[in-house]
GROMACS .gro file of N, CA and C in nm:
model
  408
    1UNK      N    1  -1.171   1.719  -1.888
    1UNK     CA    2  -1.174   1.666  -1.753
    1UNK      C    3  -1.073   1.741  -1.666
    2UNK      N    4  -0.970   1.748  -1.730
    2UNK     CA    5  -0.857   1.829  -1.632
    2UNK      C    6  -0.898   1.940  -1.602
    3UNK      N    7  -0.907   2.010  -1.703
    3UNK     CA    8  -0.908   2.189  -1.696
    3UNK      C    9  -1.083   2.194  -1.579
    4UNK      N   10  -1.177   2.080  -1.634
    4UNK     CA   11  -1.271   2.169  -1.514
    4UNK      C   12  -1.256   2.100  -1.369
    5UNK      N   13  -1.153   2.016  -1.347
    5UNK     CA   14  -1.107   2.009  -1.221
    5UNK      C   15  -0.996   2.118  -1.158
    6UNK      N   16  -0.915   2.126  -1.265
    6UNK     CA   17  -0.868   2.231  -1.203
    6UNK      C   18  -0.885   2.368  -1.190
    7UNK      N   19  -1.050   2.385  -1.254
    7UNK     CA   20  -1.114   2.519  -1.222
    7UNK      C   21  -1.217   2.525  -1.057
    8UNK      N   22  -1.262   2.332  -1.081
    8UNK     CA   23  -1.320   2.337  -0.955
    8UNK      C   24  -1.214   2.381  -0.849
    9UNK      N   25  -1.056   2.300  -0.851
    9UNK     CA   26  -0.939   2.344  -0.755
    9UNK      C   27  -0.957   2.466  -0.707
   10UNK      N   28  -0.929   2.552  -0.868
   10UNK     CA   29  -0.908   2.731  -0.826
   10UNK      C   30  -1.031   2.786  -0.745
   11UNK      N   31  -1.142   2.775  -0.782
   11UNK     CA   32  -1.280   2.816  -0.749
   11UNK      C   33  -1.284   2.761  -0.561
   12UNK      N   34  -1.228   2.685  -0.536
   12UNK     CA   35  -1.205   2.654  -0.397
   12UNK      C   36  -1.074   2.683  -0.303
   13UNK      N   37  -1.065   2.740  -0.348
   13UNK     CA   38  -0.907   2.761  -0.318
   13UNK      C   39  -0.927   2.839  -0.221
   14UNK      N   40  -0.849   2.838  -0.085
   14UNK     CA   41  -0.868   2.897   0.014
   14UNK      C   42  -1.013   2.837   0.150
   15UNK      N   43  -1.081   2.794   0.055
   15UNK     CA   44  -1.232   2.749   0.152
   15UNK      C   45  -1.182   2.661   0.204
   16UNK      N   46  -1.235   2.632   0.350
   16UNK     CA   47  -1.186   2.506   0.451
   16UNK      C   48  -1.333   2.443   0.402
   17UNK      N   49  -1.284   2.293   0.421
   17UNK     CA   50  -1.393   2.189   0.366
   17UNK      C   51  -1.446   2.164   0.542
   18UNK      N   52  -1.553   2.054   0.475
   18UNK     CA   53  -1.612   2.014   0.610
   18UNK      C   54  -1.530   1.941   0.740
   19UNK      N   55  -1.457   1.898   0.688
   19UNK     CA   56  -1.325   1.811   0.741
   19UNK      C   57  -1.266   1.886   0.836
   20UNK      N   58  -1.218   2.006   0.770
   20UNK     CA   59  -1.130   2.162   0.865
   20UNK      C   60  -0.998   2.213   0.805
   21UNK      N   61  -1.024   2.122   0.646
   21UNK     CA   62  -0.917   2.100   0.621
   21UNK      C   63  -0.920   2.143   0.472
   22UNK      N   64  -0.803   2.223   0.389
   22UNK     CA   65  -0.871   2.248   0.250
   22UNK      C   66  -0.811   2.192   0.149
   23UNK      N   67  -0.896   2.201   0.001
   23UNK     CA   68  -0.889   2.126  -0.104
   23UNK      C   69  -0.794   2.074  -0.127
   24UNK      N   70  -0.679   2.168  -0.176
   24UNK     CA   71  -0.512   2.085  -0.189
   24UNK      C   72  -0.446   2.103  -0.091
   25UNK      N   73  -0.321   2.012  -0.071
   25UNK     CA   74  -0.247   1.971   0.008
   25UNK      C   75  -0.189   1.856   0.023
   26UNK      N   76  -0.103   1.847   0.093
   26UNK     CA   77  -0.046   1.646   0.150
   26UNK      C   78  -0.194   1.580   0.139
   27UNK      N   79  -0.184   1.441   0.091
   27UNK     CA   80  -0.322   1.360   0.150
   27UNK      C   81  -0.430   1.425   0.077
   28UNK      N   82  -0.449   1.463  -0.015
   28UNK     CA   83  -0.561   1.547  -0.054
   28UNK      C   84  -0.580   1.570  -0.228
   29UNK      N   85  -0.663   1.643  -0.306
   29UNK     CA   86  -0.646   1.655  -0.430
   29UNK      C   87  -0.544   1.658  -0.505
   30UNK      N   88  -0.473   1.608  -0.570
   30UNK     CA   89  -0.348   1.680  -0.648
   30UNK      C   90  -0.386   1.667  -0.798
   31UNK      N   91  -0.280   1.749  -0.849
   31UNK     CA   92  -0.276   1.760  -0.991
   31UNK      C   93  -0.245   1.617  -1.058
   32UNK      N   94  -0.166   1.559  -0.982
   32UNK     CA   95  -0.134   1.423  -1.045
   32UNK      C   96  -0.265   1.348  -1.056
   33UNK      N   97  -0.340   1.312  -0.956
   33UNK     CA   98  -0.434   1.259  -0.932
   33UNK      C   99  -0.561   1.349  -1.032
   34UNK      N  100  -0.537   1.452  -1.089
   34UNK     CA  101  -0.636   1.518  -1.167
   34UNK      C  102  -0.604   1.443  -1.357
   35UNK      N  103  -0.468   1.461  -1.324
   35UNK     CA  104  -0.428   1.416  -1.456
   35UNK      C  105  -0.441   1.258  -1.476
   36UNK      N  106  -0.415   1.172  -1.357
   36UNK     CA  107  -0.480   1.036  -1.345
   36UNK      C  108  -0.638   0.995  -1.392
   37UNK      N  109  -0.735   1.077  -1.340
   37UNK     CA  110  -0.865   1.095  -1.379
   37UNK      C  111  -0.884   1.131  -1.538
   38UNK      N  112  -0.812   1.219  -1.582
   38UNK     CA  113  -0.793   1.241  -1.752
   38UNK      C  114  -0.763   1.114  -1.833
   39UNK      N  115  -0.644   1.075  -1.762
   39UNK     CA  116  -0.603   0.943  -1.852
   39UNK      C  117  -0.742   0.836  -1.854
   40UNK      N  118  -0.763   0.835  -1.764
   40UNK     CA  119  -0.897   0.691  -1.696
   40UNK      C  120  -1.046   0.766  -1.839
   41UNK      N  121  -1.045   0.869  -1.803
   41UNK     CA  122  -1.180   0.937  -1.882
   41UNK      C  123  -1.128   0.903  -2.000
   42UNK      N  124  -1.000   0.925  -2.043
   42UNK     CA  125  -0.946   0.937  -2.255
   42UNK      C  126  -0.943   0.807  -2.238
   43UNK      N  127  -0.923   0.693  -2.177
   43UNK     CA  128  -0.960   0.565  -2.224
   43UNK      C  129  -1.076   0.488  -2.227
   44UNK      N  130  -1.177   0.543  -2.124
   44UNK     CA  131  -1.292   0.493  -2.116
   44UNK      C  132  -1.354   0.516  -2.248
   45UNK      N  133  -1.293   0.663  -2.329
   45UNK     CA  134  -1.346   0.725  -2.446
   45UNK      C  135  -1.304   0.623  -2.563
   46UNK      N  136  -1.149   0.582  -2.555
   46UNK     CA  137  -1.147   0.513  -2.679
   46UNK      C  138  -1.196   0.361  -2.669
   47UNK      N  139  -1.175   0.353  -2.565
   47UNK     CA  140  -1.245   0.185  -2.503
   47UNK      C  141  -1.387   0.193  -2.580
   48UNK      N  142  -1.469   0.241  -2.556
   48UNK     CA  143  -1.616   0.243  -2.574
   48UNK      C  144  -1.659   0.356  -2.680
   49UNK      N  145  -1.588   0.365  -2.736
   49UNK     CA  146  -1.647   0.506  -2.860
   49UNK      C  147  -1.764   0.503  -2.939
   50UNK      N  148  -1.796   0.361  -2.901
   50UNK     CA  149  -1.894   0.338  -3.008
   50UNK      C  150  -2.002   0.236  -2.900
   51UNK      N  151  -2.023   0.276  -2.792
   51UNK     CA  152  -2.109   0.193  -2.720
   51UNK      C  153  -2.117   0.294  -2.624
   52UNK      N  154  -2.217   0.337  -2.647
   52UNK     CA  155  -2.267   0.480  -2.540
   52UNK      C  156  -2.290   0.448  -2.391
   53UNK      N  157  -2.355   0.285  -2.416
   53UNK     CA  158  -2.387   0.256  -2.246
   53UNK      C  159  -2.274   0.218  -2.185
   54UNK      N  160  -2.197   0.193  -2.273
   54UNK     CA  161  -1.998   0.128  -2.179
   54UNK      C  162  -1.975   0.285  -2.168
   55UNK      N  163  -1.993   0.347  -2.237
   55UNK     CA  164  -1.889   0.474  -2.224
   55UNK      C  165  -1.948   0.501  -2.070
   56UNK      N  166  -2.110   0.551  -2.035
   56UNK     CA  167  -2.097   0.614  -1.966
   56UNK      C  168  -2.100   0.537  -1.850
   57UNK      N  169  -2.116   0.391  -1.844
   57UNK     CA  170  -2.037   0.294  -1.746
   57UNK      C  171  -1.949   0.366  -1.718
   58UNK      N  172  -1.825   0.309  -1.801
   58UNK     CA  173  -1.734   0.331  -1.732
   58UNK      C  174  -1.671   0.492  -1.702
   59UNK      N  175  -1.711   0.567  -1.767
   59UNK     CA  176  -1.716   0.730  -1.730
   59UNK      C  177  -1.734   0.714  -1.566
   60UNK      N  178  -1.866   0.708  -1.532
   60UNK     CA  179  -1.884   0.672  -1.388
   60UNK      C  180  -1.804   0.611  -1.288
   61UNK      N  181  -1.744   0.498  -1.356
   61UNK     CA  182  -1.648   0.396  -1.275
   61UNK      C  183  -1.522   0.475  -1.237
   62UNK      N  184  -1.486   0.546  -1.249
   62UNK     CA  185  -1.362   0.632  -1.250
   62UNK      C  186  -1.402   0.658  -1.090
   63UNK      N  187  -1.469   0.725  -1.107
   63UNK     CA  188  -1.562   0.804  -0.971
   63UNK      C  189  -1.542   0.757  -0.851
   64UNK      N  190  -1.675   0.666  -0.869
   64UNK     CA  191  -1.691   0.542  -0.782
   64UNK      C  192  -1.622   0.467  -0.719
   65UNK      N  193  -1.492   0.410  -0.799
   65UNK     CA  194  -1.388   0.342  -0.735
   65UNK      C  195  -1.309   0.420  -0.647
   66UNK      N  196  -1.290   0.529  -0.658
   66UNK     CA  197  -1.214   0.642  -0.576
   66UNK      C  198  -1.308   0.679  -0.470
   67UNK      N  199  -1.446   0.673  -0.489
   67UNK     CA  200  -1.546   0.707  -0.362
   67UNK      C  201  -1.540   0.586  -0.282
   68UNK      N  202  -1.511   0.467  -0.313
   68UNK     CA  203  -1.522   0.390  -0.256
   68UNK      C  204  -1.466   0.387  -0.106
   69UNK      N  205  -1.551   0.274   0.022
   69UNK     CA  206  -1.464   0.255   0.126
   69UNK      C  207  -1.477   0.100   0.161
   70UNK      N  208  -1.455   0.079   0.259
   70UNK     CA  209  -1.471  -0.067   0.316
   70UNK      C  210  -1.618  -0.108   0.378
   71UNK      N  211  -1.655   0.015   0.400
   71UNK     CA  212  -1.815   0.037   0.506
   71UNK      C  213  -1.880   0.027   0.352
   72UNK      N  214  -1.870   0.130   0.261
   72UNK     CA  215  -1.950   0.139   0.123
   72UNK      C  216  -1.875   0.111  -0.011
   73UNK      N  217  -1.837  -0.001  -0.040
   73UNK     CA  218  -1.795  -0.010  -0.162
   73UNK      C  219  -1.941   0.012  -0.265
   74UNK      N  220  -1.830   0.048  -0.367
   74UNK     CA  221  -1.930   0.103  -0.507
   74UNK      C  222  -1.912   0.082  -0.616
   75UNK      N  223  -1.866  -0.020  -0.620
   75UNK     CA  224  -1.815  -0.082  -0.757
   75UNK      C  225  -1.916  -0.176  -0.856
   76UNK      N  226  -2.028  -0.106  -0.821
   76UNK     CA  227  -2.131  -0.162  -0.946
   76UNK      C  228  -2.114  -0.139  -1.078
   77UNK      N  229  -2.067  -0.030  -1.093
   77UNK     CA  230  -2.004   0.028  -1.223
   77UNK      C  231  -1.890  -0.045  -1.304
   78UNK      N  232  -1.838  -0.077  -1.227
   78UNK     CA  233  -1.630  -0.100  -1.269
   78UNK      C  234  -1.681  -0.252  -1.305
   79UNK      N  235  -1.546  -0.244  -1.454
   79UNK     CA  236  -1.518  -0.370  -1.493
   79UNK      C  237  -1.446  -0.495  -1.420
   80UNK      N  238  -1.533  -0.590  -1.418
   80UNK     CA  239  -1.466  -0.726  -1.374
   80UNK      C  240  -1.357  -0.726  -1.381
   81UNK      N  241  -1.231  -0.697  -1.526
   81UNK     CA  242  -1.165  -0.731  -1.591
   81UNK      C  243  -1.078  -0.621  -1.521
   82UNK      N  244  -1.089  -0.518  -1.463
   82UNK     CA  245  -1.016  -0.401  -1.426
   82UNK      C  246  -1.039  -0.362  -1.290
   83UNK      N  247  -1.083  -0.436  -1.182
   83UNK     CA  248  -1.131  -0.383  -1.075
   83UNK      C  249  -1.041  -0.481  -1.018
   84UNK      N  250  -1.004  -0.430  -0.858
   84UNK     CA  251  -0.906  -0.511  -0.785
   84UNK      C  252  -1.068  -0.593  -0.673
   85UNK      N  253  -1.176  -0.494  -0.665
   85UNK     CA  254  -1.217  -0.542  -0.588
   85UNK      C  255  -1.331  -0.666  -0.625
   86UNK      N  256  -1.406  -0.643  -0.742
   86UNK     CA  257  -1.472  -0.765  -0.780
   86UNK      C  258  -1.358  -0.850  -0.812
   87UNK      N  259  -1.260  -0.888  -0.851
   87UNK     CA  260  -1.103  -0.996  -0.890
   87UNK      C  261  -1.149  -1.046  -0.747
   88UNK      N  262  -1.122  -0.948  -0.610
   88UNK     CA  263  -1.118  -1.003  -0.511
   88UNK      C  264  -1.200  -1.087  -0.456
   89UNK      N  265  -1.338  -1.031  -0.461
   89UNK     CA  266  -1.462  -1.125  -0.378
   89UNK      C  267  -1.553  -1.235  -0.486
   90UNK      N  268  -1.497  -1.245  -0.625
   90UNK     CA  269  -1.515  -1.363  -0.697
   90UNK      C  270  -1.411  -1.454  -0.640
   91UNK      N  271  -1.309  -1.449  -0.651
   91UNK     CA  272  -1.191  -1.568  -0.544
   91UNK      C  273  -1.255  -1.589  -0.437
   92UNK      N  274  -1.290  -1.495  -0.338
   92UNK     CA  275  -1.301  -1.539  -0.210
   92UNK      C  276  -1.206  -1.411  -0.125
   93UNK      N  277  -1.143  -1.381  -0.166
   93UNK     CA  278  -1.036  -1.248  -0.080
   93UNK      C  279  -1.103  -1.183  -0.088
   94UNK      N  280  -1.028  -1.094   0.068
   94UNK     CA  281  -1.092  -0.950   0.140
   94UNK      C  282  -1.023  -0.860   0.073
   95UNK      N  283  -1.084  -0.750  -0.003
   95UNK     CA  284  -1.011  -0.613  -0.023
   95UNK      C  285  -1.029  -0.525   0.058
   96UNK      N  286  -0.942  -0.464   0.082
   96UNK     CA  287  -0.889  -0.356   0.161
   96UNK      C  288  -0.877  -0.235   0.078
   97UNK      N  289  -0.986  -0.107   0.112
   97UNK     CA  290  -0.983  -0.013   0.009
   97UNK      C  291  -0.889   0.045   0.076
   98UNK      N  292  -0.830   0.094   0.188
   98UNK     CA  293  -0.730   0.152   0.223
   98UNK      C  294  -0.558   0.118   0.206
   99UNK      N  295  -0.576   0.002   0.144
   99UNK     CA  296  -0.484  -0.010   0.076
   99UNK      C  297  -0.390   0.064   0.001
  100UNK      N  298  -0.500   0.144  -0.038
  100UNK     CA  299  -0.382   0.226  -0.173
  100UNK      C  300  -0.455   0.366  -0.103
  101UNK      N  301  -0.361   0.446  -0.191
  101UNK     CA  302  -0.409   0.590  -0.076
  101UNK      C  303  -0.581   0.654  -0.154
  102UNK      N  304  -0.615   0.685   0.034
  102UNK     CA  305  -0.759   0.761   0.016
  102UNK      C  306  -0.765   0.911  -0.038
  103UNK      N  307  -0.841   0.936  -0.092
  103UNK     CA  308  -0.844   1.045  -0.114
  103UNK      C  309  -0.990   1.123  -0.054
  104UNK      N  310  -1.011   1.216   0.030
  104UNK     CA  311  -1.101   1.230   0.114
  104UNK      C  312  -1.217   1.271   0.087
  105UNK      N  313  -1.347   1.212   0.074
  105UNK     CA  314  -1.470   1.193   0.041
  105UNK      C  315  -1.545   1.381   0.033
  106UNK      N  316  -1.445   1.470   0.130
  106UNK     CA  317  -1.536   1.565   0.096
  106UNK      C  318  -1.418   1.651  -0.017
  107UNK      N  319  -1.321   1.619  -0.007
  107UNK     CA  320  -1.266   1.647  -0.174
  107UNK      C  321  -1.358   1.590  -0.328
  108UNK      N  322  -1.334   1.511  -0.292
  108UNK     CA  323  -1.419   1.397  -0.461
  108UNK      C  324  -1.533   1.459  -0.428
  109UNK      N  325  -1.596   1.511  -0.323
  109UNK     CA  326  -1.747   1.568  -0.344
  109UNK      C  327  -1.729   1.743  -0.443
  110UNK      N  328  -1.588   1.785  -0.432
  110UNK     CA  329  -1.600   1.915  -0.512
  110UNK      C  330  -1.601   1.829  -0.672
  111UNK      N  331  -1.573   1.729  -0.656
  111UNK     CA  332  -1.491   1.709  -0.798
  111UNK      C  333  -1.596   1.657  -0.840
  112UNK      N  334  -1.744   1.567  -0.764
  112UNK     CA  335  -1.859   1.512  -0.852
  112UNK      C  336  -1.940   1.577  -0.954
  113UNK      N  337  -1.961   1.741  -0.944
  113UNK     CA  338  -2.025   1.823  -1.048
  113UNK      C  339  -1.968   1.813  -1.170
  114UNK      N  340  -1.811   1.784  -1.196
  114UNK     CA  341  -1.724   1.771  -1.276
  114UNK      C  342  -1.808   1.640  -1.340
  115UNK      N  343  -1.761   1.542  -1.291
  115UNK     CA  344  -1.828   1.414  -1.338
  115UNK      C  345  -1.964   1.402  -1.342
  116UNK      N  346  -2.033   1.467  -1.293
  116UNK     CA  347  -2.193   1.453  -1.357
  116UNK      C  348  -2.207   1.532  -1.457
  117UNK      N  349  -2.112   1.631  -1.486
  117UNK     CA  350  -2.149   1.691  -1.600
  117UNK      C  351  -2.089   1.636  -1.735
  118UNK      N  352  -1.965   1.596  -1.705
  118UNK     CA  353  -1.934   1.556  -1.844
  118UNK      C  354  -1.974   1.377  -1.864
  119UNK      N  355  -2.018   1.306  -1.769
  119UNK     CA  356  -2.134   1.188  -1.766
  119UNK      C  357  -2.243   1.237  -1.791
  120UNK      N  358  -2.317   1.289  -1.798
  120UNK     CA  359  -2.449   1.312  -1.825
  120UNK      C  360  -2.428   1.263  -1.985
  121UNK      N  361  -2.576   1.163  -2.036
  121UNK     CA  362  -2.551   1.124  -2.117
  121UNK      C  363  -2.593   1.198  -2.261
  122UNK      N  364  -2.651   1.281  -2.244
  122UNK     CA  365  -2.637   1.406  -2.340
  122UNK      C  366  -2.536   1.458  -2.377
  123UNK      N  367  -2.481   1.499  -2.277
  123UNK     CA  368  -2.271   1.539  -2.315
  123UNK      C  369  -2.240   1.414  -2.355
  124UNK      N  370  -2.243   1.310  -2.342
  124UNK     CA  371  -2.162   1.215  -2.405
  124UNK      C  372  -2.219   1.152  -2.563
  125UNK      N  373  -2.349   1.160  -2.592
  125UNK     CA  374  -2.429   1.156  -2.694
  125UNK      C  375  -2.348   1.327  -2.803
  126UNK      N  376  -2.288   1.431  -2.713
  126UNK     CA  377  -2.308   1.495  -2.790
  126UNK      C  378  -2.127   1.507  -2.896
  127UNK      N  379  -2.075   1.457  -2.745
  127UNK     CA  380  -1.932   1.428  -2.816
  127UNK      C  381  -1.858   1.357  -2.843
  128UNK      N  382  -2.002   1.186  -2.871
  128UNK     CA  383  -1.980   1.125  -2.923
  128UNK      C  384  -2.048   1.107  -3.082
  129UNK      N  385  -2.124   1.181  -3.101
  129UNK     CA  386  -2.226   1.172  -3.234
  129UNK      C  387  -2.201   1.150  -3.360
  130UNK      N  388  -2.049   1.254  -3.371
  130UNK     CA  389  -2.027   1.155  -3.496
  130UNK      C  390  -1.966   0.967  -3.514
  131UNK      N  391  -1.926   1.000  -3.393
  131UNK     CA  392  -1.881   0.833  -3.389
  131UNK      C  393  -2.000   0.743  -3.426
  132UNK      N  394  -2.080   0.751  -3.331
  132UNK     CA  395  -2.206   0.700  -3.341
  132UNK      C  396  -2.273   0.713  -3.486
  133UNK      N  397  -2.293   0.792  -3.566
  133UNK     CA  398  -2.320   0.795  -3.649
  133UNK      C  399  -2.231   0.728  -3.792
  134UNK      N  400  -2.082   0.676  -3.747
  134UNK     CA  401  -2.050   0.607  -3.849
  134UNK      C  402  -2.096   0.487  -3.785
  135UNK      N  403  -2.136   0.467  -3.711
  135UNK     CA  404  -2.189   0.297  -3.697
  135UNK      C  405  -2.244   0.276  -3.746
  136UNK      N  406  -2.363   0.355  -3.774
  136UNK     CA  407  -2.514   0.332  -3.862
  136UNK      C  408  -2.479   0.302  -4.007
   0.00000   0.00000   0.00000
């Protein structure tokens, strides 16, 4: 997950996005936030190692919650148990995705090829298989 984000990084490097504005910077992609996405993916992995449809749930949910806004939330994916925003609108409270910092929609759009590729459930069938196969 890291290394092909931070190849998508390099591979853009220099291009102004649609915004006017480019990939890294203040307010924008960082490495931290790349290595944040790693941690979220290596747990979704040990969380679900053995349940292909959680894995690529929550594989997805990583995404999603970060695409999210107030106009389009997207949290069909994300766990009850781990989401600030379903917690919220089962109580009755308003979440506020701007709450915590945005990260800008045409950034996460370099970074979605990343995540459709290693979600696709063939890649995940493929590096999960032996797991799967001690279940049987």
């Amino acid at each position: 997950m890291f290394n092909r984000i931070v190849k998508a990084k390099k591979e853009s490097k220099g291009v102004v996005l649609s915004d006017g504005k480019r990939f890294n910077g203040k307010s924008r992609f960082t490495d931290s936030l790349a290595i944040k996405f790693k941690i979220h993916f290596a747990k979704a992995i040990c969380d679900s190692k053995h349940d292909l449809k959680g894995l690529y749930k929550r594989s997805l949910a990583i995404f999603h919650q970060h695409y999210s806004t107030n106009k389009q939330p997207m949290h069909d994916w994300c766990d009850g148990r781990c989401c600030k925003y379903i917690q919220a609108t089962t109580t009755g409270e308003e979440y506020n995705h701007n709450s915590r910092s945005i990260i800008p929609r045409v950034c996460l759009d370099l970074v979605r090829p990343v995540f459709d590729e290693l979600c696709c459930v063939n890649n995940l069938i493929r590096g999960c298989e032996w797991r799967l196969a001690q279940r049987q």
